[in-house]
Coordinates of C-alpha atoms and ligand atoms in Angstrom, one line a residue:
M872 CA -91.2 74.4 114.7
K873 CA -93.9 74.5 112.1
K874 CA -94.8 70.9 112.9
W875 CA -95.2 71.6 116.6
L876 CA -97.4 74.6 115.8
Q877 CA -99.5 72.3 113.5
I878 CA -99.9 69.7 116.3
I879 CA -100.9 72.3 118.9
A880 CA -103.4 73.8 116.5
C881 CA -104.8 70.4 115.7
T882 CA -105.2 69.5 119.4
L883 CA -106.8 72.7 120.2
F884 CA -109.3 72.3 117.3
A885 CA -110.1 68.7 118.4
C886 CA -110.7 70.0 122.0
M887 CA -113.0 72.7 120.7
M888 CA -115.0 70.2 118.6
T889 CA -115.4 67.8 121.6
A890 CA -116.4 70.7 123.9
G891 CA -118.8 72.0 121.3
S892 CA -120.6 68.7 120.8
A893 CA -120.7 68.1 124.6
L894 CA -122.3 71.6 125.0
A895 CA -124.8 70.8 122.2
K896 CA -125.7 67.6 123.9
D897 CA -126.3 69.4 127.2
K898 CA -129.2 71.3 125.7
I899 CA -132.3 70.0 124.1
V900 CA -133.0 72.3 121.1
V901 CA -136.7 72.7 120.3
G902 CA -138.0 74.5 117.3
F903 CA -141.5 75.8 117.8
S904 CA -143.6 77.2 115.0
Q905 CA -146.5 79.3 116.3
I906 CA -149.5 80.4 114.2
G907 CA -149.4 84.1 115.1
A908 CA -151.0 86.3 117.7
E909 CA -154.6 86.4 116.4
S910 CA -156.3 86.1 119.8
A911 CA -155.8 86.5 123.5
W912 CA -155.7 82.7 123.6
R913 CA -152.8 82.5 121.3
V914 CA -150.9 85.2 123.1
A915 CA -151.4 83.3 126.4
N916 CA -150.3 80.1 124.6
T917 CA -147.1 81.7 123.4
D918 CA -146.4 83.1 126.9
S919 CA -146.9 79.7 128.4
I920 CA -144.4 78.1 125.9
V921 CA -141.7 80.8 126.1
S922 CA -141.8 81.1 129.8
E923 CA -141.8 77.4 130.4
A924 CA -138.7 77.0 128.1
K925 CA -136.9 79.8 130.0
S926 CA -137.6 78.0 133.3
R927 CA -135.8 74.8 132.1
P928 CA -132.0 75.6 131.7
H929 CA -131.4 72.5 129.5
I930 CA -134.0 73.5 127.0
E931 CA -133.1 75.9 124.1
L932 CA -136.2 77.2 122.3
K933 CA -136.1 78.4 118.8
F934 CA -139.4 80.3 118.4
S935 CA -140.9 81.4 115.1
D936 CA -144.2 83.3 114.5
A937 CA -146.0 82.6 111.2
Q938 CA -148.4 85.5 111.2
Q939 CA -151.2 83.1 110.4
K940 CA -149.7 81.9 107.2
Q941 CA -149.1 78.2 106.5
E942 CA -146.3 78.9 104.0
N943 CA -144.5 80.7 106.9
Q944 CA -144.9 77.7 109.1
I945 CA -143.6 75.4 106.4
K946 CA -140.6 77.7 106.0
A947 CA -139.9 77.7 109.7
I948 CA -140.1 73.9 109.9
R949 CA -137.7 73.5 107.0
S950 CA -135.2 75.9 108.7
F951 CA -135.5 73.9 112.0
I952 CA -134.7 70.8 109.9
S953 CA -131.7 72.4 108.4
Q954 CA -130.5 73.7 111.7
G955 CA -130.6 70.1 113.0
V956 CA -132.9 70.8 116.1
D957 CA -133.7 67.9 118.4
V958 CA -137.4 68.2 118.4
I959 CA -139.9 70.2 116.2
A960 CA -143.2 71.3 117.7
F961 CA -145.9 73.4 116.0
S962 CA -149.4 74.5 116.1
P963 CA -150.7 73.9 112.6
V964 CA -152.8 76.9 111.3
V965 CA -154.9 74.6 109.0
E966 CA -155.3 70.8 109.0
T967 CA -154.2 69.9 105.5
G968 CA -151.1 70.3 103.3
W969 CA -148.4 69.1 105.8
E970 CA -147.3 65.8 104.3
P971 CA -144.2 67.0 102.3
V972 CA -142.6 68.9 105.2
L973 CA -143.5 66.3 107.8
K974 CA -141.8 63.7 105.5
E975 CA -138.7 65.9 105.3
A976 CA -138.6 66.0 109.2
K977 CA -139.0 62.2 109.4
R978 CA -136.2 61.7 106.9
A979 CA -134.0 63.9 109.0
K980 CA -135.1 61.8 112.0
I981 CA -136.4 64.8 113.9
P982 CA -139.5 64.0 116.0
V983 CA -142.5 66.3 115.5
I984 CA -145.0 67.2 118.3
L985 CA -148.4 68.7 117.4
S986 CA -149.3 71.4 120.0
D987 CA -152.9 72.6 120.3
R988 CA -154.1 71.7 116.8
A989 CA -154.1 68.5 114.7
V990 CA -153.2 67.8 111.2
D991 CA -155.0 65.7 108.6
V992 CA -152.4 63.4 107.2
Q993 CA -152.7 59.8 106.2
D994 CA -149.5 58.6 107.8
D995 CA -149.7 59.1 111.5
T996 CA -146.1 58.2 112.0
L997 CA -145.3 61.6 110.7
W998 CA -145.9 63.0 114.2
V999 CA -145.3 61.6 117.6
T1000 CA -148.0 63.0 119.8
F1001 CA -150.8 65.5 119.6
M1002 CA -151.5 67.5 122.8
G1003 CA -154.3 69.9 123.2
S1004 CA -158.1 70.2 123.7
D1005 CA -160.9 68.1 122.4
F1006 CA -162.5 70.7 120.1
V1007 CA -165.5 68.5 119.1
E1008 CA -166.3 68.2 122.9
E1009 CA -166.1 72.0 123.3
G1010 CA -168.6 72.5 120.5
R1011 CA -170.9 69.9 122.2
R1012 CA -170.5 71.7 125.5
A1013 CA -171.4 75.1 123.9
G1014 CA -174.5 73.5 122.3
N1015 CA -175.6 71.6 125.4
W1016 CA -175.3 74.7 127.6
L1017 CA -177.4 76.6 125.1
M1018 CA -180.1 74.0 125.0
E1019 CA -180.3 73.7 128.7
N1020 CA -180.3 77.5 129.4
Y1021 CA -181.9 79.3 126.5
D1022 CA -185.6 79.2 127.7
R1023 CA -184.6 80.5 131.1
L1024 CA -182.7 83.5 129.6
K1025 CA -184.7 84.5 126.6
N1026 CA -187.8 82.5 126.3
P1027 CA -189.4 82.1 129.7
D1028 CA -192.9 82.0 128.4
K1029 CA -191.8 79.3 125.8
S1030 CA -193.5 81.4 123.1
S1031 CA -191.0 80.7 120.4
D1032 CA -190.3 77.2 119.2
V1033 CA -187.5 78.1 116.7
V1034 CA -184.3 79.7 117.8
N1035 CA -182.2 81.5 115.2
V1036 CA -178.6 81.0 115.7
V1037 CA -175.7 82.8 113.9
E1038 CA -172.3 81.2 114.0
L1039 CA -168.9 82.9 113.9
Q1040 CA -166.5 80.2 112.7
G1041 CA -162.7 80.2 113.4
T1042 CA -160.0 80.2 110.6
V1043 CA -161.2 78.3 107.5
G1044 CA -159.7 74.8 107.4
S1045 CA -158.4 74.9 111.0
A1046 CA -159.0 72.0 113.4
P1047 CA -160.9 74.1 116.0
A1048 CA -163.1 75.7 113.4
I1049 CA -164.1 72.3 111.9
D1050 CA -164.5 70.5 115.1
R1051 CA -166.3 73.1 117.1
K1052 CA -168.8 73.5 114.2
D1053 CA -169.3 69.7 114.2
G1054 CA -169.7 69.3 118.0
F1055 CA -172.3 72.0 118.1
A1056 CA -174.2 70.7 115.1
E1057 CA -174.1 67.2 116.5
V1058 CA -175.9 68.0 119.8
T1059 CA -178.3 70.6 118.4
K1060 CA -179.4 68.4 115.4
G1061 CA -183.2 68.0 115.3
S1062 CA -183.7 70.6 118.0
A1063 CA -185.3 74.1 117.9
F1064 CA -181.8 75.7 117.4
K1065 CA -181.3 76.5 113.7
I1066 CA -178.1 78.0 112.3
I1067 CA -179.3 80.7 109.9
K1068 CA -175.9 82.2 109.1
S1069 CA -172.4 80.9 109.5
Q1070 CA -169.2 82.5 108.4
S1071 CA -165.6 82.7 109.4
G1072 CA -164.3 85.5 111.6
D1073 CA -160.8 84.1 111.4
F1074 CA -160.6 84.0 115.3
T1075 CA -160.0 87.7 115.5
R1076 CA -161.9 90.5 117.2
A1077 CA -161.9 92.8 114.1
K1078 CA -163.2 90.1 111.8
G1079 CA -165.8 89.0 114.4
K1080 CA -167.1 92.5 114.5
E1081 CA -167.2 92.9 110.7
V1082 CA -169.0 89.6 110.1
M1083 CA -171.5 90.2 112.9
E1084 CA -172.3 93.6 111.3
A1085 CA -173.1 91.7 108.1
F1086 CA -175.2 89.2 110.0
L1087 CA -177.1 92.0 111.7
K1088 CA -177.6 93.8 108.4
S1089 CA -179.2 90.8 106.7
E1090 CA -181.0 89.2 109.7
G1091 CA -181.5 92.0 112.1
K1092 CA -183.7 91.3 115.1
K1093 CA -184.4 87.8 113.9
I1094 CA -181.1 86.7 115.5
D1095 CA -181.6 85.1 118.9
V1096 CA -178.2 83.5 119.6
L1097 CA -174.6 84.0 118.6
Y1098 CA -172.3 81.0 118.8
A1099 CA -168.7 82.2 118.4
H1100 CA -165.9 79.7 118.0
N1101 CA -163.7 81.9 120.2
D1102 CA -164.1 84.8 122.7
D1103 CA -162.2 87.4 120.7
M1104 CA -164.7 87.1 117.9
A1105 CA -167.6 87.2 120.5
L1106 CA -166.0 90.4 121.9
G1107 CA -165.8 92.0 118.5
A1108 CA -169.5 91.0 117.7
I1109 CA -170.6 92.6 121.1
Q1110 CA -169.4 95.9 119.7
A1111 CA -171.4 95.3 116.5
I1112 CA -174.5 94.4 118.4
E1113 CA -174.3 97.5 120.6
E1114 CA -173.7 99.7 117.6
Y1115 CA -176.8 98.2 116.0
G1116 CA -178.7 99.2 119.1
L1117 CA -179.3 95.7 120.7
N1118 CA -178.3 94.4 124.0
P1119 CA -175.6 91.6 123.8
G1120 CA -176.4 88.9 126.4
K1121 CA -180.1 89.8 126.5
D1122 CA -181.5 90.5 123.1
I1123 CA -178.9 88.2 121.7
I1124 CA -177.6 85.2 123.9
I1125 CA -173.9 84.7 123.4
V1126 CA -172.0 81.5 123.9
S1127 CA -168.4 81.3 123.0
I1128 CA -165.2 79.2 123.6
D1129 CA -161.8 79.8 125.2
A1130 CA -162.7 81.4 128.6
V1131 CA -160.1 84.2 128.4
R1132 CA -160.1 87.0 130.9
G1133 CA -161.9 89.4 128.4
A1134 CA -164.8 87.0 128.2
F1135 CA -165.1 86.9 132.0
E1136 CA -165.1 90.6 132.1
A1137 CA -167.9 90.7 129.5
M1138 CA -169.8 88.0 131.5
V1139 CA -169.5 90.2 134.6
E1140 CA -171.1 93.0 132.6
G1141 CA -173.8 90.5 131.4
K1142 CA -172.7 90.7 127.7
I1143 CA -171.6 87.1 127.2
N1144 CA -173.7 84.3 128.7
C1145 CA -171.3 81.5 128.8
T1146 CA -167.8 80.6 127.8
V1147 CA -166.5 77.0 127.3
E1148 CA -162.9 76.6 128.5
C1149 CA -160.0 75.8 126.2
S1150 CA -156.7 76.0 128.0
P1151 CA -153.8 77.7 126.2
L1152 CA -151.3 76.8 129.0
L1153 CA -149.6 74.0 127.1
G1154 CA -146.0 74.9 127.9
P1155 CA -145.4 72.6 130.8
Q1156 CA -146.9 69.6 129.1
L1157 CA -145.1 70.4 125.9
F1158 CA -141.7 70.4 127.5
D1159 CA -142.5 67.4 129.7
A1160 CA -143.2 65.5 126.5
V1161 CA -140.0 66.8 124.8
E1162 CA -137.9 65.6 127.8
D1163 CA -139.6 62.3 128.0
L1164 CA -139.1 61.8 124.3
M1165 CA -135.4 62.7 124.6
A1166 CA -135.1 60.3 127.5
G1167 CA -136.4 57.5 125.2
K1168 CA -139.8 57.2 126.8
E1169 CA -142.8 56.3 124.6
L1170 CA -145.4 59.1 124.5
P1171 CA -149.2 58.6 124.2
K1172 CA -150.4 59.4 120.7
R1173 CA -153.0 61.8 122.2
I1174 CA -152.6 64.1 125.4
V1175 CA -156.0 65.8 126.1
T1176 CA -156.2 69.0 128.2
N1177 CA -158.7 69.0 131.1
E1178 CA -161.3 71.8 130.8
G1179 CA -164.6 73.2 132.1
V1180 CA -167.7 75.3 131.3
F1181 CA -168.2 78.8 132.8
P1182 CA -171.7 80.3 132.8
A1183 CA -172.0 84.1 133.5
E1184 CA -173.4 83.5 137.0
T1185 CA -170.0 82.1 138.1
A1186 CA -167.9 84.8 136.4
A1187 CA -167.4 87.4 139.2
E1188 CA -166.2 84.7 141.5
T1189 CA -163.9 83.0 138.9
L1190 CA -162.4 86.1 137.3
P1191 CA -159.7 86.8 139.9
T1192 CA -158.4 83.2 139.6
R1193 CA -158.1 83.2 135.7
K1194 CA -154.5 83.0 134.5
Y1195 CA -155.1 84.1 131.0
Ligands
LIG2423 O1 -159.6 78.8 120.5 C1 -158.5 80.6 119.3 C2 -157.1 80.6 118.7 O2 -156.3 76.6 118.4 C3 -157.6 76.4 120.3 O3 -156.9 79.3 118.2 C4 -156.9 77.3 119.4 C5 -157.7 78.5 119.0 C6 -158.4 79.3 120.0 O4 -156.8 81.7 118.0 O5 -158.8 81.7 120.1

């Protein structure tokens, strides 16, 4: 009798194990480590990833928010490795310092997809593909728009030959801050546009306001242009400019990057002059890549997002169609 019971128990256990592994195979488990919720862009990016995962029944998403700290991202990735997820994707808050954890993922044979931001590692076999925008190009677009439109907006009599620009940089050490700075500097090099102050506002509205207040305190009416690495910092800076008694978009020309809804609203009010698009809607292409990868297809090393430039004159018409 005892023996029979044992046989039944063993058979049951074996059945459960097979069913369990079949179930596990049914779903592709993806661990995603997000930076945080520092900007409207980031919130839209999270929405895109979470809602796309929900719409694909065979995807199981494990989502982790790092509250803008690299150490939290590293912890999350380690926990994805120990849970044995099928794919790890993440948006690295800064470029450097990822080698050890990426090597651990490689040793565990878990492919890694970089979403939105790149990493700076010697060995590019540590990640499979990098999808997202060309941030250097965004910086160039902001600079080019400024050089083509500044005289029309603020210098119609061509009386001044030096234009004083202040720059609000993104998070120190992050790919978009480094690249957007470089792209803008590259196209404005040797021109009338001179950066007189440049500091990080950490991609947030509150910091953008605080740093703009400091710029105004030291440079005052000398400031002709604000170049902000994202719209949230530009929106914070607008408040600082108004509190200082100047007109954003008129006394100080403002060009920023992201093209989120809040920037379109500010453009309609004449407070931002141009925003360069950076799309956060990466969910669909992320999970397409995950599925291709699991189906054994080879992915391109770089997947670039298609984006445009929106001057204030087009804002009212475009605003209703914006998805983020
Ligand atoms: O521009 C900014 C965000 O990495 C492209 O991060 C992204 C940037 C985006 O917080 O608003």
